[in-house]
Every structure is written in structure tokens, then in C-alpha cells.
PDB file of C-alpha atoms and ligand atoms in Angstrom:
ATOM      1  CA  MET A 983      22.084  -9.329   0.451  1.00  0.00           C
ATOM      2  CA  ALA A 984      22.668  -5.726  -0.537  1.00  0.00           C
ATOM      3  CA  ASN A 985      25.485  -3.474   0.581  1.00  0.00           C
ATOM      4  CA  ILE A 986      23.868  -0.837   2.795  1.00  0.00           C
ATOM      5  CA  ILE A 987      25.108   2.635   1.822  1.00  0.00           C
ATOM      6  CA  ASP A 988      25.909   4.407   5.090  1.00  0.00           C
ATOM      7  CA  GLY A 989      24.914   8.012   4.425  1.00  0.00           C
ATOM      8  CA  LYS A 990      25.809   9.085   7.934  1.00  0.00           C
ATOM      9  CA  ALA A 991      29.390   7.844   7.623  1.00  0.00           C
ATOM     10  CA  ILE A 992      29.837   9.311   4.135  1.00  0.00           C
ATOM     11  CA  ALA A 993      28.306  12.646   5.230  1.00  0.00           C
ATOM     12  CA  SER A 994      30.656  12.756   8.190  1.00  0.00           C
ATOM     13  CA  GLN A 995      33.690  12.141   5.956  1.00  0.00           C
ATOM     14  CA  VAL A 996      32.616  14.822   3.452  1.00  0.00           C
ATOM     15  CA  ARG A 997      31.862  17.301   6.259  1.00  0.00           C
ATOM     16  CA  GLY A 998      35.415  16.699   7.532  1.00  0.00           C
ATOM     17  CA  GLU A 999      36.743  17.679   4.086  1.00  0.00           C
ATOM     18  CA  ILE A1000      34.475  20.771   4.093  1.00  0.00           C
ATOM     19  CA  ALA A1001      35.697  21.772   7.582  1.00  0.00           C
ATOM     20  CA  ASP A1002      39.302  21.579   6.281  1.00  0.00           C
ATOM     21  CA  GLY A1003      38.285  23.783   3.325  1.00  0.00           C
ATOM     22  CA  VAL A1004      36.686  26.323   5.681  1.00  0.00           C
ATOM     23  CA  GLN A1005      39.857  26.527   7.796  1.00  0.00           C
ATOM     24  CA  ARG A1006      42.061  26.918   4.706  1.00  0.00           C
ATOM     25  CA  LEU A1007      39.846  29.719   3.370  1.00  0.00           C
ATOM     26  CA  ILE A1008      39.898  31.565   6.700  1.00  0.00           C
ATOM     27  CA  GLU A1009      43.705  31.234   6.978  1.00  0.00           C
ATOM     28  CA  GLN A1010      44.376  32.277   3.388  1.00  0.00           C
ATOM     29  CA  THR A1011      41.796  35.056   2.905  1.00  0.00           C
ATOM     30  CA  GLY A1012      40.237  35.957   6.275  1.00  0.00           C
ATOM     31  CA  VAL A1013      36.804  35.085   4.839  1.00  0.00           C
ATOM     32  CA  THR A1014      34.575  32.903   7.056  1.00  0.00           C
ATOM     33  CA  PRO A1015      31.766  31.282   5.026  1.00  0.00           C
ATOM     34  CA  GLY A1016      28.383  32.524   6.278  1.00  0.00           C
ATOM     35  CA  LEU A1017      24.890  31.087   5.776  1.00  0.00           C
ATOM     36  CA  ALA A1018      21.611  32.882   6.515  1.00  0.00           C
ATOM     37  CA  VAL A1019      18.544  30.695   6.997  1.00  0.00           C
ATOM     38  CA  ILE A1020      15.066  32.223   6.997  1.00  0.00           C
ATOM     39  CA  ILE A1021      12.101  30.353   8.397  1.00  0.00           C
ATOM     40  CA  VAL A1022       8.589  31.785   8.361  1.00  0.00           C
ATOM     41  CA  GLY A1023       5.838  30.365  10.580  1.00  0.00           C
ATOM     42  CA  ASP A1024       5.955  27.340  12.859  1.00  0.00           C
ATOM     43  CA  ASN A1025       6.026  24.234  10.636  1.00  0.00           C
ATOM     44  CA  PRO A1026       7.548  21.644  13.038  1.00  0.00           C
ATOM     45  CA  ALA A1027       9.446  19.710  10.314  1.00  0.00           C
ATOM     46  CA  SER A1028      10.938  22.979   9.005  1.00  0.00           C
ATOM     47  CA  GLN A1029      11.987  23.946  12.531  1.00  0.00           C
ATOM     48  CA  VAL A1030      13.906  20.655  12.869  1.00  0.00           C
ATOM     49  CA  TYR A1031      15.588  21.118   9.443  1.00  0.00           C
ATOM     50  CA  VAL A1032      16.616  24.678  10.322  1.00  0.00           C
ATOM     51  CA  ARG A1033      18.046  23.646  13.712  1.00  0.00           C
ATOM     52  CA  ASN A1034      20.045  20.910  11.970  1.00  0.00           C
ATOM     53  CA  LYS A1035      21.369  23.358   9.371  1.00  0.00           C
ATOM     54  CA  LYS A1036      22.539  25.779  12.052  1.00  0.00           C
ATOM     55  CA  ARG A1037      24.250  22.995  14.008  1.00  0.00           C
ATOM     56  CA  ALA A1038      25.908  21.652  10.838  1.00  0.00           C
ATOM     57  CA  CYS A1039      27.337  25.125  10.074  1.00  0.00           C
ATOM     58  CA  GLU A1040      28.831  25.362  13.555  1.00  0.00           C
ATOM     59  CA  GLU A1041      30.385  21.900  13.247  1.00  0.00           C
ATOM     60  CA  VAL A1042      32.350  22.829  10.109  1.00  0.00           C
ATOM     61  CA  GLY A1043      33.377  26.275  11.428  1.00  0.00           C
ATOM     62  CA  MET A1044      30.964  28.374   9.359  1.00  0.00           C
ATOM     63  CA  TYR A1045      29.120  31.486  10.501  1.00  0.00           C
ATOM     64  CA  SER A1046      25.330  31.279  10.483  1.00  0.00           C
ATOM     65  CA  GLU A1047      22.318  33.466  11.139  1.00  0.00           C
ATOM     66  CA  VAL A1048      18.787  32.149  11.589  1.00  0.00           C
ATOM     67  CA  TYR A1049      15.806  34.470  11.054  1.00  0.00           C
ATOM     68  CA  GLU A1050      12.637  33.083  12.635  1.00  0.00           C
ATOM     69  CA  LEU A1051       9.760  35.183  11.360  1.00  0.00           C
ATOM     70  CA  PRO A1052       6.073  35.009  12.301  1.00  0.00           C
ATOM     71  CA  ALA A1053       3.529  33.504   9.884  1.00  0.00           C
ATOM     72  CA  THR A1054       2.062  37.014   9.532  1.00  0.00           C
ATOM     73  CA  THR A1055       5.237  38.257   7.767  1.00  0.00           C
ATOM     74  CA  THR A1056       4.380  40.030   4.515  1.00  0.00           C
ATOM     75  CA  GLN A1057       5.956  39.451   1.120  1.00  0.00           C
ATOM     76  CA  ALA A1058       7.413  42.988   1.308  1.00  0.00           C
ATOM     77  CA  GLU A1059       9.028  42.325   4.704  1.00  0.00           C
ATOM     78  CA  LEU A1060      10.513  39.040   3.508  1.00  0.00           C
ATOM     79  CA  THR A1061      11.771  40.706   0.327  1.00  0.00           C
ATOM     80  CA  ASP A1062      13.403  43.489   2.371  1.00  0.00           C
ATOM     81  CA  LEU A1063      15.248  40.923   4.492  1.00  0.00           C
ATOM     82  CA  VAL A1064      16.506  38.984   1.442  1.00  0.00           C
ATOM     83  CA  ARG A1065      17.649  42.217  -0.225  1.00  0.00           C
ATOM     84  CA  ARG A1066      19.536  43.215   2.938  1.00  0.00           C
ATOM     85  CA  LEU A1067      21.228  39.784   3.078  1.00  0.00           C
ATOM     86  CA  ASN A1068      22.093  40.024  -0.631  1.00  0.00           C
ATOM     87  CA  LYS A1069      24.270  43.060   0.262  1.00  0.00           C
ATOM     88  CA  ASP A1070      25.740  41.612   3.492  1.00  0.00           C
ATOM     89  CA  ASN A1071      29.388  40.598   2.958  1.00  0.00           C
ATOM     90  CA  LYS A1072      29.338  38.237   5.969  1.00  0.00           C
ATOM     91  CA  ILE A1073      26.676  36.136   4.220  1.00  0.00           C
ATOM     92  CA  HIS A1074      27.567  33.912   1.249  1.00  0.00           C
ATOM     93  CA  GLY A1075      24.508  31.678   1.241  1.00  0.00           C
ATOM     94  CA  ILE A1076      20.815  32.564   1.706  1.00  0.00           C
ATOM     95  CA  LEU A1077      18.255  29.841   2.233  1.00  0.00           C
ATOM     96  CA  VAL A1078      14.526  30.441   2.589  1.00  0.00           C
ATOM     97  CA  GLN A1079      13.090  27.314   4.172  1.00  0.00           C
ATOM     98  CA  LEU A1080      10.153  25.922   2.191  1.00  0.00           C
ATOM     99  CA  PRO A1081       7.226  25.580   2.322  1.00  0.00           C
ATOM    100  CA  LEU A1082       6.272  29.179   3.119  1.00  0.00           C
ATOM    101  CA  PRO A1083       2.904  29.818   4.787  1.00  0.00           C
ATOM    102  CA  LYS A1084       0.120  31.183   2.586  1.00  0.00           C
ATOM    103  CA  PRO A1085      -0.226  33.691   1.011  1.00  0.00           C
ATOM    104  CA  LEU A1086       3.557  34.164   0.623  1.00  0.00           C
ATOM    105  CA  ASP A1087       4.805  33.546  -2.915  1.00  0.00           C
ATOM    106  CA  GLU A1088       7.752  31.123  -2.915  1.00  0.00           C
ATOM    107  CA  ALA A1089       8.776  31.653  -6.546  1.00  0.00           C
ATOM    108  CA  GLU A1090       8.800  35.417  -6.088  1.00  0.00           C
ATOM    109  CA  ILE A1091      11.049  35.290  -3.020  1.00  0.00           C
ATOM    110  CA  ILE A1092      13.450  32.750  -4.549  1.00  0.00           C
ATOM    111  CA  ALA A1093      13.787  35.117  -7.510  1.00  0.00           C
ATOM    112  CA  GLU A1094      14.901  37.862  -5.083  1.00  0.00           C
ATOM    113  CA  ILE A1095      17.910  35.881  -3.825  1.00  0.00           C
ATOM    114  CA  ASP A1096      21.177  36.938  -5.476  1.00  0.00           C
ATOM    115  CA  PRO A1097      22.005  33.907  -7.702  1.00  0.00           C
ATOM    116  CA  SER A1098      25.573  33.947  -6.352  1.00  0.00           C
ATOM    117  CA  LYS A1099      24.108  33.310  -2.852  1.00  0.00           C
ATOM    118  CA  ASP A1100      21.371  30.854  -3.920  1.00  0.00           C
ATOM    119  CA  VAL A1101      22.921  27.844  -2.177  1.00  0.00           C
ATOM    120  CA  ASP A1102      19.747  25.762  -2.629  1.00  0.00           C
ATOM    121  CA  ALA A1103      20.184  26.239  -6.408  1.00  0.00           C
ATOM    122  CA  PHE A1104      16.417  26.756  -6.683  1.00  0.00           C
ATOM    123  CA  SER A1105      16.455  29.917  -8.820  1.00  0.00           C
ATOM    124  CA  ALA A1106      15.683  29.873 -12.527  1.00  0.00           C
ATOM    125  CA  TYR A1107      19.250  31.071 -13.178  1.00  0.00           C
ATOM    126  CA  ASN A1108      20.936  28.268 -11.235  1.00  0.00           C
ATOM    127  CA  THR A1109      18.451  25.693 -12.536  1.00  0.00           C
ATOM    128  CA  GLY A1110      19.408  26.762 -16.064  1.00  0.00           C
ATOM    129  CA  LYS A1111      23.124  26.513 -15.217  1.00  0.00           C
ATOM    130  CA  ILE A1112      22.561  22.945 -14.015  1.00  0.00           C
ATOM    131  CA  MET A1113      20.796  22.149 -17.288  1.00  0.00           C
ATOM    132  CA  ILE A1114      23.807  23.242 -19.340  1.00  0.00           C
ATOM    133  CA  GLY A1115      26.281  21.585 -16.995  1.00  0.00           C
ATOM    134  CA  ASP A1116      28.103  24.786 -15.989  1.00  0.00           C
ATOM    135  CA  PHE A1117      27.302  25.275 -12.346  1.00  0.00           C
ATOM    136  CA  ASP A1118      28.681  26.651  -9.095  1.00  0.00           C
ATOM    137  CA  PHE A1119      25.891  25.218  -6.979  1.00  0.00           C
ATOM    138  CA  LEU A1120      24.500  21.737  -7.235  1.00  0.00           C
ATOM    139  CA  PRO A1121      20.956  21.072  -6.026  1.00  0.00           C
ATOM    140  CA  CYS A1122      21.586  19.672  -2.538  1.00  0.00           C
ATOM    141  CA  THR A1123      19.637  16.404  -2.491  1.00  0.00           C
ATOM    142  CA  PRO A1124      20.512  15.230  -6.037  1.00  0.00           C
ATOM    143  CA  ALA A1125      24.149  16.221  -5.445  1.00  0.00           C
ATOM    144  CA  GLY A1126      24.070  14.221  -2.207  1.00  0.00           C
ATOM    145  CA  VAL A1127      22.849  11.187  -4.161  1.00  0.00           C
ATOM    146  CA  MET A1128      25.700  11.572  -6.677  1.00  0.00           C
ATOM    147  CA  LYS A1129      28.204  11.812  -3.823  1.00  0.00           C
ATOM    148  CA  LEU A1130      26.827   8.609  -2.256  1.00  0.00           C
ATOM    149  CA  LEU A1131      27.247   6.811  -5.614  1.00  0.00           C
ATOM    150  CA  GLU A1132      30.770   8.166  -6.069  1.00  0.00           C
ATOM    151  CA  LYS A1133      31.904   7.322  -2.530  1.00  0.00           C
ATOM    152  CA  SER A1134      30.428   3.811  -2.881  1.00  0.00           C
ATOM    153  CA  GLY A1135      32.437   3.252  -6.081  1.00  0.00           C
ATOM    154  CA  ILE A1136      29.305   2.953  -8.259  1.00  0.00           C
ATOM    155  CA  GLU A1137      29.945   3.893 -11.896  1.00  0.00           C
ATOM    156  CA  VAL A1138      27.058   5.782 -13.583  1.00  0.00           C
ATOM    157  CA  SER A1139      28.449   6.017 -17.122  1.00  0.00           C
ATOM    158  CA  GLY A1140      26.494   3.863 -19.568  1.00  0.00           C
ATOM    159  CA  LYS A1141      24.050   2.605 -16.903  1.00  0.00           C
ATOM    160  CA  GLU A1142      20.256   2.544 -17.188  1.00  0.00           C
ATOM    161  CA  CYS A1143      19.188   5.143 -14.601  1.00  0.00           C
ATOM    162  CA  VAL A1144      15.519   5.481 -13.673  1.00  0.00           C
ATOM    163  CA  VAL A1145      14.328   8.419 -11.555  1.00  0.00           C
ATOM    164  CA  VAL A1146      10.856   8.067 -10.053  1.00  0.00           C
ATOM    165  CA  GLY A1147       9.494  11.571  -9.372  1.00  0.00           C
ATOM    166  CA  ARG A1148       9.735  14.826 -11.339  1.00  0.00           C
ATOM    167  CA  SER A1149       9.847  17.571  -8.700  1.00  0.00           C
ATOM    168  CA  ASN A1150      11.892  20.696  -9.360  1.00  0.00           C
ATOM    169  CA  ILE A1151      13.861  20.084  -6.153  1.00  0.00           C
ATOM    170  CA  VAL A1152      14.799  16.419  -6.679  1.00  0.00           C
ATOM    171  CA  GLY A1153      13.509  14.464  -9.692  1.00  0.00           C
ATOM    172  CA  LYS A1154      14.328  16.858 -12.552  1.00  0.00           C
ATOM    173  CA  PRO A1155      17.784  17.980 -11.330  1.00  0.00           C
ATOM    174  CA  GLN A1156      18.597  14.382 -10.326  1.00  0.00           C
ATOM    175  CA  ALA A1157      17.951  13.237 -13.888  1.00  0.00           C
ATOM    176  CA  MET A1158      20.196  16.024 -15.162  1.00  0.00           C
ATOM    177  CA  LEU A1159      23.110  15.111 -12.863  1.00  0.00           C
ATOM    178  CA  LEU A1160      22.846  11.436 -13.865  1.00  0.00           C
ATOM    179  CA  LEU A1161      22.831  12.535 -17.493  1.00  0.00           C
ATOM    180  CA  HIS A1162      25.952  14.682 -16.942  1.00  0.00           C
ATOM    181  CA  ALA A1163      27.555  11.532 -15.492  1.00  0.00           C
ATOM    182  CA  ASN A1164      26.743   9.764 -18.803  1.00  0.00           C
ATOM    183  CA  GLY A1165      23.869   7.634 -17.526  1.00  0.00           C
ATOM    184  CA  THR A1166      20.968   6.714 -19.822  1.00  0.00           C
ATOM    185  CA  VAL A1167      18.144   8.392 -17.948  1.00  0.00           C
ATOM    186  CA  THR A1168      14.389   7.829 -17.758  1.00  0.00           C
ATOM    187  CA  ILE A1169      12.082   9.947 -15.580  1.00  0.00           C
ATOM    188  CA  CYS A1170       8.859   8.327 -14.311  1.00  0.00           C
ATOM    189  CA  HIS A1171       5.910  10.099 -12.730  1.00  0.00           C
ATOM    190  CA  SER A1172       2.288   9.658 -11.740  1.00  0.00           C
ATOM    191  CA  ARG A1173       1.124   9.296 -15.382  1.00  0.00           C
ATOM    192  CA  THR A1174       3.792   6.756 -16.367  1.00  0.00           C
ATOM    193  CA  LYS A1175       2.217   3.599 -17.774  1.00  0.00           C
ATOM    194  CA  ASN A1176       3.548   0.209 -16.638  1.00  0.00           C
ATOM    195  CA  LEU A1177       5.772   1.809 -14.006  1.00  0.00           C
ATOM    196  CA  ALA A1178       7.114  -1.541 -12.761  1.00  0.00           C
ATOM    197  CA  GLU A1179       8.244  -2.426 -16.278  1.00  0.00           C
ATOM    198  CA  VAL A1180      10.310   0.758 -16.419  1.00  0.00           C
ATOM    199  CA  THR A1181      11.734   0.509 -12.897  1.00  0.00           C
ATOM    200  CA  ARG A1182      12.769  -3.113 -13.578  1.00  0.00           C
ATOM    201  CA  ARG A1183      15.058  -1.821 -16.360  1.00  0.00           C
ATOM    202  CA  ALA A1184      17.064   0.263 -13.897  1.00  0.00           C
ATOM    203  CA  ASP A1185      20.674  -0.470 -13.013  1.00  0.00           C
ATOM    204  CA  ILE A1186      20.399   2.601 -10.787  1.00  0.00           C
ATOM    205  CA  LEU A1187      16.958   3.446  -9.402  1.00  0.00           C
ATOM    206  CA  VAL A1188      16.417   6.770  -7.593  1.00  0.00           C
ATOM    207  CA  VAL A1189      13.029   7.176  -5.928  1.00  0.00           C
ATOM    208  CA  ALA A1190      11.643  10.558  -4.830  1.00  0.00           C
ATOM    209  CA  ILE A1191       7.852  10.531  -4.849  1.00  0.00           C
ATOM    210  CA  GLY A1192       6.870  10.907  -1.190  1.00  0.00           C
ATOM    211  CA  LYS A1193       4.820   7.695  -0.935  1.00  0.00           C
ATOM    212  CA  ALA A1194       5.738   5.371   1.907  1.00  0.00           C
ATOM    213  CA  ASP A1195       7.131   1.940   0.885  1.00  0.00           C
ATOM    214  CA  PHE A1196       5.852   2.414  -2.700  1.00  0.00           C
ATOM    215  CA  ILE A1197       8.623   0.555  -4.571  1.00  0.00           C
ATOM    216  CA  THR A1198       8.457  -3.155  -3.826  1.00  0.00           C
ATOM    217  CA  GLY A1199      10.817  -6.034  -4.621  1.00  0.00           C
ATOM    218  CA  ASP A1200       8.905  -7.095  -7.760  1.00  0.00           C
ATOM    219  CA  MET A1201       9.608  -3.628  -9.278  1.00  0.00           C
ATOM    220  CA  VAL A1202      13.388  -3.950  -9.004  1.00  0.00           C
ATOM    221  CA  LYS A1203      15.929  -5.815 -11.124  1.00  0.00           C
ATOM    222  CA  GLU A1204      18.260  -8.305  -9.443  1.00  0.00           C
ATOM    223  CA  GLY A1205      21.507  -6.472  -8.606  1.00  0.00           C
ATOM    224  CA  ALA A1206      20.121  -2.923  -8.997  1.00  0.00           C
ATOM    225  CA  VAL A1207      21.442   0.038  -7.002  1.00  0.00           C
ATOM    226  CA  VAL A1208      18.448   1.548  -5.162  1.00  0.00           C
ATOM    227  CA  ILE A1209      18.566   5.077  -3.765  1.00  0.00           C
ATOM    228  CA  ASP A1210      15.630   6.129  -1.588  1.00  0.00           C
ATOM    229  CA  VAL A1211      15.098   9.882  -1.273  1.00  0.00           C
ATOM    230  CA  GLY A1212      11.725   9.465   0.480  1.00  0.00           C
ATOM    231  CA  MET A1213      11.129  10.668   4.004  1.00  0.00           C
ATOM    232  CA  ASN A1214       7.663   9.674   5.177  1.00  0.00           C
ATOM    233  CA  ARG A1215       6.177   9.471   8.643  1.00  0.00           C
ATOM    234  CA  ARG A1216       4.231   6.233   9.291  1.00  0.00           C
ATOM    235  CA  ALA A1217       1.067   6.200  11.447  1.00  0.00           C
ATOM    236  CA  ASP A1218       3.192   4.807  14.318  1.00  0.00           C
ATOM    237  CA  GLY A1219       5.480   7.869  14.043  1.00  0.00           C
ATOM    238  CA  LYS A1220       8.402   5.936  12.497  1.00  0.00           C
ATOM    239  CA  LEU A1221      10.317   7.398   9.565  1.00  0.00           C
ATOM    240  CA  THR A1222      10.217   5.396   6.333  1.00  0.00           C
ATOM    241  CA  GLY A1223      11.301   5.905   2.735  1.00  0.00           C
ATOM    242  CA  ASP A1224       9.575   5.476  -0.638  1.00  0.00           C
ATOM    243  CA  VAL A1225      11.155   2.024  -0.982  1.00  0.00           C
ATOM    244  CA  ASP A1226       9.862  -1.061   0.818  1.00  0.00           C
ATOM    245  CA  PHE A1227      13.242  -1.961   2.289  1.00  0.00           C
ATOM    246  CA  ALA A1228      12.248  -5.479   3.423  1.00  0.00           C
ATOM    247  CA  SER A1229      11.306  -6.706  -0.060  1.00  0.00           C
ATOM    248  CA  VAL A1230      13.825  -4.672  -2.107  1.00  0.00           C
ATOM    249  CA  GLU A1231      17.001  -5.171  -0.067  1.00  0.00           C
ATOM    250  CA  PRO A1232      17.395  -8.901  -0.896  1.00  0.00           C
ATOM    251  CA  LYS A1233      17.390  -8.102  -4.652  1.00  0.00           C
ATOM    252  CA  ALA A1234      19.546  -4.958  -4.648  1.00  0.00           C
ATOM    253  CA  SER A1235      23.346  -4.829  -4.880  1.00  0.00           C
ATOM    254  CA  TYR A1236      23.395  -1.492  -2.996  1.00  0.00           C
ATOM    255  CA  ILE A1237      20.602   0.269  -1.122  1.00  0.00           C
ATOM    256  CA  THR A1238      20.236   3.384   1.042  1.00  0.00           C
ATOM    257  CA  PRO A1239      18.345   3.072   4.334  1.00  0.00           C
ATOM    258  CA  VAL A1240      15.856   5.627   5.701  1.00  0.00           C
ATOM    259  CA  PRO A1241      16.863   7.228   7.957  1.00  0.00           C
ATOM    260  CA  GLY A1242      20.646   7.357   7.541  1.00  0.00           C
ATOM    261  CA  GLY A1243      20.907   7.262   3.726  1.00  0.00           C
ATOM    262  CA  VAL A1244      20.302  10.323   1.551  1.00  0.00           C
ATOM    263  CA  GLY A1245      19.065  12.538   4.432  1.00  0.00           C
ATOM    264  CA  PRO A1246      22.445  13.357   6.014  1.00  0.00           C
ATOM    265  CA  MET A1247      23.864  14.222   2.564  1.00  0.00           C
ATOM    266  CA  THR A1248      21.419  17.053   1.804  1.00  0.00           C
ATOM    267  CA  ILE A1249      22.749  19.390   4.503  1.00  0.00           C
ATOM    268  CA  THR A1250      26.293  18.294   3.660  1.00  0.00           C
ATOM    269  CA  MET A1251      25.883  19.539   0.091  1.00  0.00           C
ATOM    270  CA  LEU A1252      24.350  22.789   1.386  1.00  0.00           C
ATOM    271  CA  LEU A1253      27.559  23.304   3.384  1.00  0.00           C
ATOM    272  CA  GLN A1254      29.581  22.510   0.248  1.00  0.00           C
ATOM    273  CA  ASN A1255      27.632  25.124  -1.738  1.00  0.00           C
ATOM    274  CA  THR A1256      28.115  27.729   1.004  1.00  0.00           C
ATOM    275  CA  LEU A1257      31.865  27.055   1.005  1.00  0.00           C
ATOM    276  CA  THR A1258      31.961  27.319  -2.809  1.00  0.00           C
ATOM    277  CA  SER A1259      30.120  30.639  -2.634  1.00  0.00           C
ATOM    278  CA  ALA A1260      32.536  31.995   0.002  1.00  0.00           C
ATOM    279  CA  VAL A1261      35.557  30.876  -2.077  1.00  0.00           C
ATOM    280  CA  ASN A1262      34.076  32.673  -5.097  1.00  0.00           C
ATOM    281  CA  PHE A1263      33.433  35.783  -2.962  1.00  0.00           C
ATOM    282  CA  ALA A1264      37.022  35.771  -1.645  1.00  0.00           C
ATOM    283  CA  ARG A1265      38.364  35.414  -5.191  1.00  0.00           C
ATOM    284  CA  LYS A1266      36.187  38.270  -6.503  1.00  0.00           C
ATOM    285  CA  THR A1267      37.059  40.630  -3.663  1.00  0.00           C
ATOM    286  CA  SER A1268      40.803  39.908  -4.004  1.00  0.00           C
ATOM    287  CA  LEU A1269      40.604  40.815  -7.703  1.00  0.00           C
ATOM    288  CA  ASN A1270      38.986  44.215  -6.989  1.00  0.00           C
TER     289      ASN A1270
HETATM  290  N1  GUN B 824      12.260  22.275   2.497  1.00  0.00           N
HETATM  291  C1  GUN B 824      12.512  20.941   2.416  1.00  0.00           C
HETATM  292  N2  GUN B 824      13.731  20.721   1.878  1.00  0.00           N
HETATM  293  C2  GUN B 824      14.256  21.934   1.614  1.00  0.00           C
HETATM  294  C3  GUN B 824      15.509  22.368   1.071  1.00  0.00           C
HETATM  295  O1  GUN B 824      16.374  21.573   0.696  1.00  0.00           O
HETATM  296  N3  GUN B 824      15.669  23.714   0.980  1.00  0.00           N
HETATM  297  C4  GUN B 824      14.724  24.588   1.371  1.00  0.00           C
HETATM  298  N4  GUN B 824      14.979  25.888   1.221  1.00  0.00           N
HETATM  299  N5  GUN B 824      13.555  24.225   1.874  1.00  0.00           N
HETATM  300  C5  GUN B 824      13.340  22.909   2.000  1.00  0.00           C
END
């Protein structure tokens, strides 16, 4: 029987600490952390994420602005908005919700965001900072995973860590954060041969491939820690992860459920990054 890692409870505790940090910053400097979220088009999943981000900001005492733009928005219009927000002193974090509708160019717009306000840590600059281990902003989902491990008392140093998935948003930065924590890290992907052989080596297995119930009990070592980043919708409408919980849970020592595992941590780390950015802004402006 595995310990179930309660992401909701841990997120709530961390958000409490962030709310305290927000109040302290306001009292000491008069700066209220502010997040701007831009959503283009009417992707229903994106609309839910954006609503949740706005609500989360309010709950920790942050200021937020949501820009809901039509799918017909041009690259030039979107660029103008980002450039305006780059100069806005009320705003310390800018997030462009992905995916963007075609033909908008995601890479081009991410490159427009001032790196000091890039609270998703998606830009080439912040990605590079993560690589060298000198960062202000941690990528939200991988940082959420690290926080779950830390709060569950799971040591990473010296462990065999296997990351399944190599996306720029999760897999690659996740591997880097585990490496910074002194794990021995392997990244698997769609071309990996004998995947089950590799995943069975893992003391800590992080799965982010977007395939429902893909990792089954026979692919997991007895006593492994299993972190499921997947968020898939089954035909019956139910949410499920990339890990087949029923067959993996009996073998794992710790496991995250879906929903209620990694999901609540992603927005929590976005709030943390926005607070960090506002603290940095307050420090810079007090020095001028
Ligand atoms: N779309 C899905 N997840 C994310 C995220 O973490 N940030 C942004 N900007 N878009 C997303």
C-alpha cells in the first residue's frame, strides 16, 4: 500500500506561506504582486485554467488582470499588449496561456515577454538559467513536483530518477531540477527502447507523456516513488493520469493521484514565481 501524496493539502499549505509573503511585501514596501494572464480564443480547457489562476491570485492577496482576446487577434496586437505589460509597474508576472490559436507564433510571443516577468519560465533566457542552476523562476509543474517530494520527506540525492517525457514545459526542466537535487537522471521518450526495463530502475519515476494509464504495475519497481503529471480525459469524461493507478499503487511507496496530485501545485508555483518577481521589483526600485 502506497502513501498517497495529497497535492491539494500541500498546495494549500504552500499557498498559505505565499499569502504571508504577499502581506509582508505589501506592509514593508507597498508593492502588491500583480499577474497578467492573456488568453486568446475560446479553448475550454484554457478558459478553466485561466479562471483558476485568477481565483488563486485573489486567494493569496495578489492583483491580477485577465485579457480575453478573440481568436482573430493578430501577432502585432498580441505583441503590443505584451510590450505594454512589460512596462506596467503594477504587473510583475505575464503569462500567455498556451496553446495559441493558429497562425499565432507562440515562440515569438514568449520571446517578447520581459524575462524578469516571465513567470512561466518558458523563455530561452529563463530556460538557460535553469540549465545552469541560477534561477529566479522555476518552471511551474516541475517545481511543483520537487515541492511535493520535499514536503513528503523524499530524498532525491543519489536516487535513480527516471523522467518519462521530454517536453520543454515538463520533461526537460524536470530532469534538470532532479539533477540539481543530485539525482541520477534518465529521460525516456517515444523512441526509448525497452522502456519498461528503464522505468523499473527508477527509485523516483516522473511521468509526463499525455497517454492515459500508460505506466502499469509491471513497469515499476517495488517501493518506487511514482509522480504522475498526466491529465487526460477518458471517454466517460473522467480525469485520469499517465499512470494506471490501480496496478501501480500496490507496488509504490508513494504515489500522486489524478486529480489532486501534481495539478494543484502548478498554479501554486506560478504564484510563488509572481511573488519572487514582485520582491525583486521592490528591491530594484528601492535601490534606484
Ligand atoms: N497551457 C497549459 N499549461 C500551461 C502553463 O503552465 N502555462 C501556460 N502559459 N500555458 C499553459
